[in-house]
Amino acid sequence: MTDEPNPPARSPRALHRSRGRQTNAPVRTPERIGSLDVLRGFALLGIPLMNIQSFSMPAATYTNPTAWGDLTGANLAAWMLTEFFANGKFITLFSILFGAGICLFADRIEGRGGKATAVHYRRMGWLLVFGLAHAYFLWIGDILVAYAVCGSLIYPARRRSPRSLLILGLTVFSAGSAISLISGVAVSSSYVPEDAKQEIAAEWMPDAQDLEAEVAAYRGDWRRRQALRAEQALEMHLVVLPFLVWSVTGTMLLGMALYRMGVLSAARDERFYRRLAASGLLIGAPLVVFGICWNLDGDFRWDRSMFFGAEFNNWGRVPMALGYCGLVMLAARCRILPAVQHRIAAMGRMAFTNYILQSVLTAAVFYGHGLGRFGSVERPGQILIALGLGLVQLWLSPLWLRHFAYGPLEWGWRALTYRSWPHFRAK
């Protein structure tokens, strides 16, 4: 019994809206799966090791490390370290988790009696808006556009069995690899005119004048920088994205399967995760090492490395990412370094905010509106800056979450997705 007055009568339409807000409400903190947050934070710690190369040097250098600067001594060692441990591995983990998140998102809404489809596509639509803004106004290497496109494509597959998802994911991933190899054979053949080959070679290894112009633009004022960035971002979406969609879609489907199998929630036993870590690293590492040797031996010639040489790491990165997953899940089950895991999980809970914050802070170091160090920091220095950025976010993320329930971009994305105002302050 209470002394409160009876609530006013509510219309059926108002009751329907209220129930919809409850069933389609954003996930609450107690409902989160801690191992997913730890794995997501771990992936975020590694992503800047590769992204910083695109922020700090001309765009061609990301795929052809000989395009800018010196690749001997400490620079060669730094490139080899990032190529082996980081290139493709952490973003593959991130894509796996995004696929798992789609299943988790839909399961929770439908488990409350809600309808997830419209909410999911609204969510992907806003992610596309954020990604386009990120790509065209901050950094051309954005992955959110690809995630919005691929997340929309794979959604109907969410109810398939884990086995079906694994087969479908491997098929899609293999199709992307086949397209790349066929493209490499085609452009290397005698049927392609020499002037077309020269254009491809110029993209792979721009001349000194073009490289200096790119460096000057990114060190220069906003208008000059923005003109080049818009041109490069458009090229990424028209030329690179059609190739990227295959691998991202394939790894997202793999993430759906792993989620359905309980792998990403640390629900399997320790023996399983030891085997996953060992097999993933033992299969993936030799492929990646062979690719490094292949490309170095061929001096990164475009007709050897652009299409063919990239495939060794392309296939090695997936098992290596699964190996990393096994190690992180094993650490989560065994409660190794719980204080560190708490910080990494906090970073993972704010993945969207931290991903964009990495771009904001890195751009402030290398672009003209900040320190203007574009083109002048060698590879060992880039690694130190990336590691320093991770330490800052490990400190900042739990501090923010002491006071707020979400990162600022997570809150905004949820508000736009659910068309409601989630509580912002931590309870």
Coordinates of C-alpha atoms in Angstrom, one line a residue:
M1 CA 0.0 0.0 0.0
T2 CA 1.1 3.5 -0.7
D3 CA -0.2 7.0 -0.2
E4 CA 0.5 8.0 -3.8
P5 CA -2.5 8.9 -5.9
N6 CA -3.6 6.6 -8.7
P7 CA -1.8 7.3 -11.9
P8 CA -3.9 8.9 -14.7
A9 CA -5.5 6.6 -17.2
R10 CA -3.3 6.1 -20.4
S11 CA -4.5 5.6 -23.9
P12 CA -3.7 2.4 -25.8
R13 CA -1.4 4.3 -28.1
A14 CA 0.5 5.7 -25.1
L15 CA 0.8 2.3 -23.5
H16 CA 2.1 0.9 -26.8
R17 CA 4.7 3.6 -27.0
S18 CA 5.8 3.0 -23.4
R19 CA 6.1 -0.8 -24.0
G20 CA 8.1 -0.1 -27.2
R21 CA 10.5 2.1 -25.3
Q22 CA 11.0 -0.6 -22.7
T23 CA 11.5 -3.5 -25.1
N24 CA 13.7 -1.5 -27.4
A25 CA 15.7 0.2 -24.7
P26 CA 19.5 0.3 -24.8
V27 CA 21.4 -2.3 -22.9
R28 CA 22.0 -1.6 -19.2
T29 CA 25.4 -1.9 -17.5
P30 CA 24.5 -5.1 -15.5
E31 CA 23.5 -6.8 -18.8
R32 CA 26.9 -6.3 -20.4
I33 CA 29.2 -9.2 -21.1
G34 CA 32.5 -8.3 -19.4
S35 CA 34.7 -10.5 -21.6
L36 CA 33.4 -8.7 -24.8
D37 CA 34.3 -5.4 -23.3
V38 CA 37.8 -6.6 -22.4
L39 CA 38.3 -8.1 -25.9
R40 CA 37.0 -4.9 -27.5
G41 CA 39.3 -2.7 -25.4
F42 CA 42.2 -5.0 -26.2
A43 CA 41.5 -4.6 -29.9
L44 CA 41.3 -0.8 -29.5
L45 CA 44.7 -0.8 -27.9
G46 CA 46.3 -2.4 -30.9
I47 CA 44.5 -0.5 -33.7
P48 CA 46.5 2.7 -33.4
L49 CA 49.7 0.9 -34.1
M50 CA 48.5 0.6 -37.7
N51 CA 46.3 3.7 -38.0
I52 CA 49.1 6.0 -37.0
Q53 CA 50.9 5.1 -40.1
S54 CA 48.1 6.6 -42.2
F55 CA 47.9 9.7 -40.0
S56 CA 51.7 10.4 -40.0
M57 CA 52.8 9.5 -43.6
P58 CA 51.5 9.8 -47.1
A59 CA 48.6 7.4 -47.9
A60 CA 50.6 5.1 -50.2
T61 CA 52.9 4.2 -47.3
Y62 CA 50.2 2.2 -45.5
T63 CA 50.4 -0.6 -48.1
N64 CA 53.8 0.2 -49.6
P65 CA 56.2 1.0 -46.8
T66 CA 58.9 2.0 -49.2
A67 CA 56.8 4.9 -50.6
W68 CA 58.0 7.3 -47.9
G69 CA 61.0 7.5 -45.7
D70 CA 63.7 5.0 -44.9
L71 CA 63.0 1.3 -44.5
T72 CA 66.3 0.1 -42.9
G73 CA 67.6 -0.3 -39.4
A74 CA 65.2 0.8 -36.6
N75 CA 62.5 1.7 -39.2
L76 CA 62.6 -1.7 -40.7
A77 CA 62.5 -3.4 -37.3
A78 CA 59.5 -1.2 -36.3
W79 CA 57.7 -2.0 -39.6
M80 CA 58.3 -5.7 -39.2
L81 CA 56.9 -5.6 -35.6
T82 CA 53.8 -3.8 -36.5
E83 CA 53.3 -5.9 -39.7
F84 CA 53.6 -9.1 -37.7
F85 CA 51.7 -8.3 -34.5
A86 CA 49.3 -5.6 -35.6
N87 CA 48.5 -5.3 -39.3
G88 CA 45.0 -6.6 -39.8
K89 CA 44.9 -8.6 -36.5
F90 CA 43.3 -6.0 -34.2
I91 CA 40.9 -4.7 -36.8
T92 CA 39.9 -8.3 -37.5
L93 CA 39.1 -8.7 -33.8
F94 CA 37.1 -5.5 -33.9
S95 CA 35.1 -6.8 -36.9
I96 CA 34.5 -10.1 -35.2
L97 CA 33.1 -8.3 -32.2
F98 CA 31.0 -6.1 -34.3
G99 CA 29.4 -9.1 -35.9
A100 CA 28.8 -10.6 -32.4
G101 CA 27.4 -7.3 -31.3
I102 CA 24.7 -7.5 -34.0
C103 CA 23.5 -10.8 -32.6
L104 CA 23.6 -9.6 -29.1
F105 CA 21.8 -6.4 -29.9
A106 CA 18.9 -8.3 -31.8
D107 CA 18.7 -11.1 -29.2
R108 CA 18.2 -8.6 -26.3
I109 CA 15.5 -6.6 -28.0
E110 CA 13.7 -9.7 -29.2
G111 CA 14.1 -11.3 -25.8
R112 CA 12.1 -8.4 -24.3
G113 CA 9.4 -8.8 -26.9
G114 CA 10.5 -6.0 -29.1
K115 CA 11.2 -5.8 -32.9
A116 CA 14.8 -5.4 -33.6
T117 CA 15.0 -5.0 -37.4
A118 CA 13.9 -1.4 -37.7
V119 CA 16.1 -0.4 -34.8
H120 CA 19.1 -2.2 -36.2
Y121 CA 18.8 -0.5 -39.6
R122 CA 18.3 2.9 -38.0
R123 CA 21.4 2.1 -35.9
M124 CA 23.4 1.3 -39.0
G125 CA 22.1 4.4 -40.8
W126 CA 23.4 6.7 -38.1
L127 CA 26.7 4.8 -38.0
L128 CA 27.0 5.5 -41.7
V129 CA 26.5 9.2 -41.0
F130 CA 29.1 9.2 -38.3
G131 CA 31.5 7.3 -40.5
L132 CA 31.1 9.6 -43.5
A133 CA 31.7 12.6 -41.2
H134 CA 34.8 10.9 -39.8
A135 CA 36.2 10.0 -43.2
Y136 CA 35.6 13.4 -45.0
F137 CA 36.4 15.8 -42.1
L138 CA 39.0 14.0 -40.0
W139 CA 40.7 10.9 -41.4
I140 CA 40.4 8.9 -44.6
G141 CA 41.1 5.6 -43.0
D142 CA 37.7 5.4 -41.3
I143 CA 36.2 1.9 -40.8
L144 CA 32.7 2.9 -39.7
V145 CA 31.3 3.3 -43.2
A146 CA 32.4 -0.3 -44.0
Y147 CA 30.9 -1.5 -40.7
A148 CA 27.5 0.2 -41.5
V149 CA 27.4 -1.3 -45.0
C150 CA 28.5 -4.8 -43.9
G151 CA 26.4 -4.7 -40.7
S152 CA 23.3 -4.0 -42.9
L153 CA 24.2 -6.9 -45.2
I154 CA 24.7 -9.6 -42.6
Y155 CA 21.8 -8.8 -40.4
P156 CA 19.4 -11.4 -42.0
A157 CA 22.0 -14.1 -41.3
R158 CA 21.8 -13.7 -37.5
R159 CA 19.5 -16.6 -36.9
R160 CA 21.6 -19.2 -38.8
S161 CA 23.4 -22.0 -37.0
P162 CA 27.0 -21.4 -36.0
R163 CA 28.1 -24.0 -38.6
S164 CA 26.2 -22.2 -41.3
L165 CA 27.7 -18.9 -40.2
L166 CA 31.2 -20.2 -40.3
I167 CA 30.8 -21.7 -43.8
L168 CA 29.2 -18.5 -45.1
G169 CA 31.8 -16.3 -43.5
L170 CA 34.7 -18.4 -44.9
T171 CA 33.0 -18.4 -48.3
V172 CA 32.5 -14.6 -48.4
F173 CA 36.1 -14.0 -47.1
S174 CA 37.5 -16.4 -49.7
A175 CA 35.5 -14.7 -52.5
G176 CA 37.1 -11.4 -51.6
S177 CA 40.6 -13.0 -51.7
A178 CA 39.8 -14.6 -55.0
I179 CA 38.7 -11.3 -56.5
S180 CA 42.0 -9.7 -55.3
L181 CA 44.1 -12.4 -56.9
I182 CA 42.1 -12.4 -60.1
S183 CA 42.5 -8.6 -60.3
G184 CA 46.3 -9.1 -59.8
V185 CA 46.5 -11.6 -62.6
A186 CA 44.4 -9.4 -64.9
V187 CA 46.3 -6.2 -64.4
S188 CA 49.6 -8.0 -64.8
S189 CA 48.6 -9.6 -68.1
S190 CA 49.5 -8.4 -71.6
Y191 CA 45.8 -7.5 -72.2
V192 CA 46.1 -4.4 -69.9
P193 CA 47.7 -1.4 -71.7
E194 CA 51.0 -0.3 -70.5
D195 CA 49.8 3.2 -69.7
A196 CA 47.1 1.6 -67.3
K197 CA 49.9 -0.4 -65.6
Q198 CA 51.9 2.8 -65.2
E199 CA 49.0 4.5 -63.5
I200 CA 48.6 1.6 -61.1
A201 CA 52.4 1.7 -60.4
A202 CA 52.1 5.4 -59.8
E203 CA 49.4 4.8 -57.2
W204 CA 51.6 2.2 -55.5
M205 CA 54.7 4.4 -55.6
P206 CA 53.9 8.1 -56.1
D207 CA 56.6 10.3 -57.4
A208 CA 58.5 12.7 -55.0
Q209 CA 56.5 15.7 -56.2
D210 CA 53.1 14.2 -55.3
L211 CA 54.4 12.9 -52.0
E212 CA 55.7 16.4 -51.0
A213 CA 52.4 17.9 -52.1
E214 CA 50.5 15.5 -49.8
V215 CA 52.8 16.3 -46.9
A216 CA 52.5 20.1 -47.5
A217 CA 48.7 19.7 -47.6
Y218 CA 48.4 17.9 -44.3
R219 CA 50.7 20.3 -42.6
G220 CA 48.9 23.2 -44.2
D221 CA 45.7 25.1 -43.4
W222 CA 42.3 23.5 -43.1
R223 CA 41.1 24.4 -46.6
R224 CA 44.0 22.8 -48.4
R225 CA 44.0 19.8 -46.1
Q226 CA 40.2 19.3 -46.5
A227 CA 40.4 19.4 -50.3
L228 CA 42.9 16.6 -50.4
R229 CA 41.2 14.6 -47.7
A230 CA 37.8 14.7 -49.5
E231 CA 39.5 13.5 -52.7
Q232 CA 41.2 10.6 -50.9
A233 CA 38.1 9.6 -48.9
L234 CA 36.1 9.5 -52.1
E235 CA 38.7 7.2 -53.7
M236 CA 38.6 5.0 -50.6
H237 CA 34.9 4.6 -50.9
L238 CA 34.8 4.1 -54.6
V239 CA 37.9 1.9 -55.1
V240 CA 38.9 0.3 -51.8
L241 CA 35.6 -0.2 -50.1
P242 CA 34.3 -2.7 -52.7
F243 CA 37.3 -4.9 -52.0
L244 CA 37.1 -4.3 -48.2
V245 CA 33.4 -5.3 -47.9
W246 CA 34.3 -8.9 -48.6
S247 CA 36.8 -9.4 -45.8
V248 CA 34.8 -7.3 -43.3
T249 CA 31.6 -9.1 -44.0
G250 CA 33.4 -12.5 -43.7
T251 CA 34.9 -11.7 -40.4
M252 CA 31.6 -10.3 -39.0
L253 CA 29.9 -13.5 -39.9
L254 CA 32.7 -15.4 -38.1
G255 CA 32.0 -13.2 -35.1
M256 CA 28.3 -14.1 -35.2
A257 CA 29.3 -17.8 -35.2
L258 CA 31.7 -17.4 -32.3
Y259 CA 29.1 -15.5 -30.3
R260 CA 26.5 -18.3 -30.9
M261 CA 29.2 -20.8 -29.8
G262 CA 29.8 -19.0 -26.5
V263 CA 33.5 -18.4 -27.4
L264 CA 33.4 -14.6 -26.9
S265 CA 31.6 -14.7 -23.6
A266 CA 34.4 -16.8 -22.0
A267 CA 31.8 -19.6 -21.6
R268 CA 34.1 -22.3 -22.9
D269 CA 36.6 -24.1 -20.7
E270 CA 40.2 -23.1 -20.3
R271 CA 41.4 -26.1 -22.4
F272 CA 39.4 -24.8 -25.3
Y273 CA 40.9 -21.3 -25.1
R274 CA 44.5 -22.7 -24.8
R275 CA 43.9 -24.7 -28.0
L276 CA 42.4 -21.7 -29.7
A277 CA 45.3 -19.5 -28.8
A278 CA 47.9 -22.1 -29.8
S279 CA 46.3 -23.2 -33.1
G280 CA 45.5 -19.7 -34.1
L281 CA 49.0 -18.4 -33.6
L282 CA 50.8 -21.5 -35.0
I283 CA 48.7 -21.3 -38.2
G284 CA 48.6 -17.6 -38.6
A285 CA 52.2 -16.6 -37.7
P286 CA 54.0 -18.6 -40.4
L287 CA 51.8 -17.2 -43.1
V288 CA 52.4 -13.6 -41.9
V289 CA 56.2 -14.2 -41.7
F290 CA 56.2 -15.7 -45.1
G291 CA 54.4 -12.6 -46.5
I292 CA 56.9 -10.3 -44.9
C293 CA 59.8 -12.2 -46.4
W294 CA 58.0 -12.4 -49.8
N295 CA 57.5 -8.6 -50.0
L296 CA 60.9 -7.7 -48.7
D297 CA 62.5 -10.2 -51.2
G298 CA 60.7 -8.5 -54.1
D299 CA 61.4 -5.0 -52.9
F300 CA 57.7 -4.3 -52.7
R301 CA 57.2 -4.2 -56.5
W302 CA 53.6 -3.4 -57.2
D303 CA 53.0 -6.4 -59.5
R304 CA 54.3 -8.7 -56.8
S305 CA 53.0 -7.1 -53.6
M306 CA 49.9 -5.1 -54.3
F307 CA 47.6 -8.1 -54.9
F308 CA 49.7 -11.3 -54.3
G309 CA 51.9 -10.3 -51.4
A310 CA 49.0 -8.9 -49.4
E311 CA 47.3 -12.3 -49.3
F312 CA 49.7 -14.0 -46.9
N313 CA 48.9 -11.5 -44.2
N314 CA 45.2 -11.5 -45.3
W315 CA 44.9 -15.2 -44.5
G316 CA 47.3 -15.1 -41.6
R317 CA 45.6 -12.3 -39.7
V318 CA 42.4 -14.2 -39.1
P319 CA 43.9 -17.2 -37.2
M320 CA 46.2 -14.8 -35.4
A321 CA 43.2 -12.7 -34.3
L322 CA 41.6 -15.9 -33.1
G323 CA 44.8 -16.7 -31.2
Y324 CA 44.7 -13.3 -29.5
C325 CA 41.0 -13.9 -28.7
G326 CA 42.0 -17.2 -27.0
L327 CA 44.6 -15.5 -24.9
V328 CA 42.3 -12.7 -23.8
M329 CA 39.4 -15.1 -23.0
L330 CA 41.9 -17.3 -21.0
A331 CA 43.0 -14.2 -19.1
A332 CA 39.4 -13.3 -18.4
R333 CA 38.5 -16.8 -17.1
C334 CA 41.6 -17.0 -14.9
R335 CA 41.2 -13.4 -13.7
I336 CA 44.7 -12.5 -14.6
L337 CA 45.6 -8.9 -13.7
P338 CA 42.0 -7.9 -12.8
A339 CA 42.9 -4.2 -12.3
V340 CA 44.3 -4.0 -15.8
Q341 CA 41.3 -5.9 -17.2
H342 CA 39.0 -3.5 -15.5
R343 CA 40.7 -0.6 -17.3
I344 CA 40.7 -2.4 -20.7
A345 CA 37.0 -3.3 -20.2
A346 CA 36.2 0.4 -19.5
M347 CA 38.0 1.3 -22.7
G348 CA 36.0 -1.3 -24.6
R349 CA 32.7 0.0 -23.1
M350 CA 33.6 3.4 -24.7
A351 CA 34.8 1.8 -28.0
F352 CA 33.0 4.3 -30.3
T353 CA 34.2 7.3 -28.3
N354 CA 37.7 6.0 -28.0
Y355 CA 38.0 5.1 -31.7
I356 CA 37.1 8.7 -32.7
L357 CA 39.2 10.1 -29.9
Q358 CA 42.2 8.3 -31.2
S359 CA 41.6 10.1 -34.5
V360 CA 41.2 13.5 -32.9
L361 CA 44.4 13.2 -30.8
T362 CA 46.5 11.7 -33.5
A363 CA 45.4 14.3 -36.0
A364 CA 46.3 17.0 -33.5
V365 CA 49.9 15.6 -33.4
F366 CA 50.4 15.3 -37.2
Y367 CA 48.1 17.7 -39.0
G368 CA 48.5 21.4 -39.6
H369 CA 45.9 22.5 -37.0
G370 CA 48.0 20.9 -34.3
L371 CA 51.7 20.1 -34.1
G372 CA 52.1 19.6 -37.9
R373 CA 54.4 16.6 -37.6
F374 CA 53.0 14.8 -40.7
G375 CA 55.8 13.1 -42.6
S376 CA 58.5 13.9 -40.0
V377 CA 58.1 11.1 -37.4
E378 CA 59.9 7.9 -38.1
R379 CA 58.3 4.5 -37.4
P380 CA 59.8 3.8 -33.9
G381 CA 58.4 7.2 -32.8
Q382 CA 55.0 6.4 -34.3
I383 CA 54.9 3.2 -32.2
L384 CA 55.7 5.2 -29.0
I385 CA 53.0 7.7 -29.8
A386 CA 50.5 4.9 -30.4
L387 CA 51.4 3.2 -27.1
G388 CA 51.2 6.6 -25.3
L389 CA 47.7 7.1 -26.7
G390 CA 46.6 3.7 -25.4
L391 CA 47.9 4.6 -21.9
V392 CA 46.0 7.9 -22.0
Q393 CA 42.8 6.1 -22.9
L394 CA 43.3 3.4 -20.2
W395 CA 43.5 6.2 -17.7
L396 CA 40.7 8.3 -19.0
S397 CA 38.1 5.6 -19.7
P398 CA 37.5 4.3 -16.2
L399 CA 37.6 7.8 -14.9
W400 CA 34.9 8.9 -17.3
L401 CA 32.7 5.9 -16.4
R402 CA 32.8 6.7 -12.7
H403 CA 30.6 9.6 -13.5
F404 CA 28.7 8.7 -16.7
A405 CA 26.9 5.6 -17.9
Y406 CA 28.2 5.9 -21.5
G407 CA 30.8 7.5 -23.5
P408 CA 29.5 10.7 -25.1
L409 CA 29.3 9.2 -28.6
E410 CA 27.8 6.0 -27.3
W411 CA 25.1 8.0 -25.6
G412 CA 24.5 10.1 -28.8
W413 CA 24.3 7.0 -31.0
R414 CA 21.9 5.3 -28.6
A415 CA 19.7 8.4 -28.4
L416 CA 19.5 8.6 -32.2
T417 CA 18.9 4.8 -32.5
Y418 CA 16.2 4.5 -29.9
R419 CA 14.7 8.0 -30.3
S420 CA 14.8 8.5 -26.6
W421 CA 17.2 10.0 -24.0
P422 CA 19.1 7.3 -22.1
H423 CA 20.3 8.3 -18.7
F424 CA 23.8 9.8 -18.9
R425 CA 24.9 10.1 -15.4
A426 CA 26.2 6.9 -13.7
K427 CA 23.8 5.7 -11.0

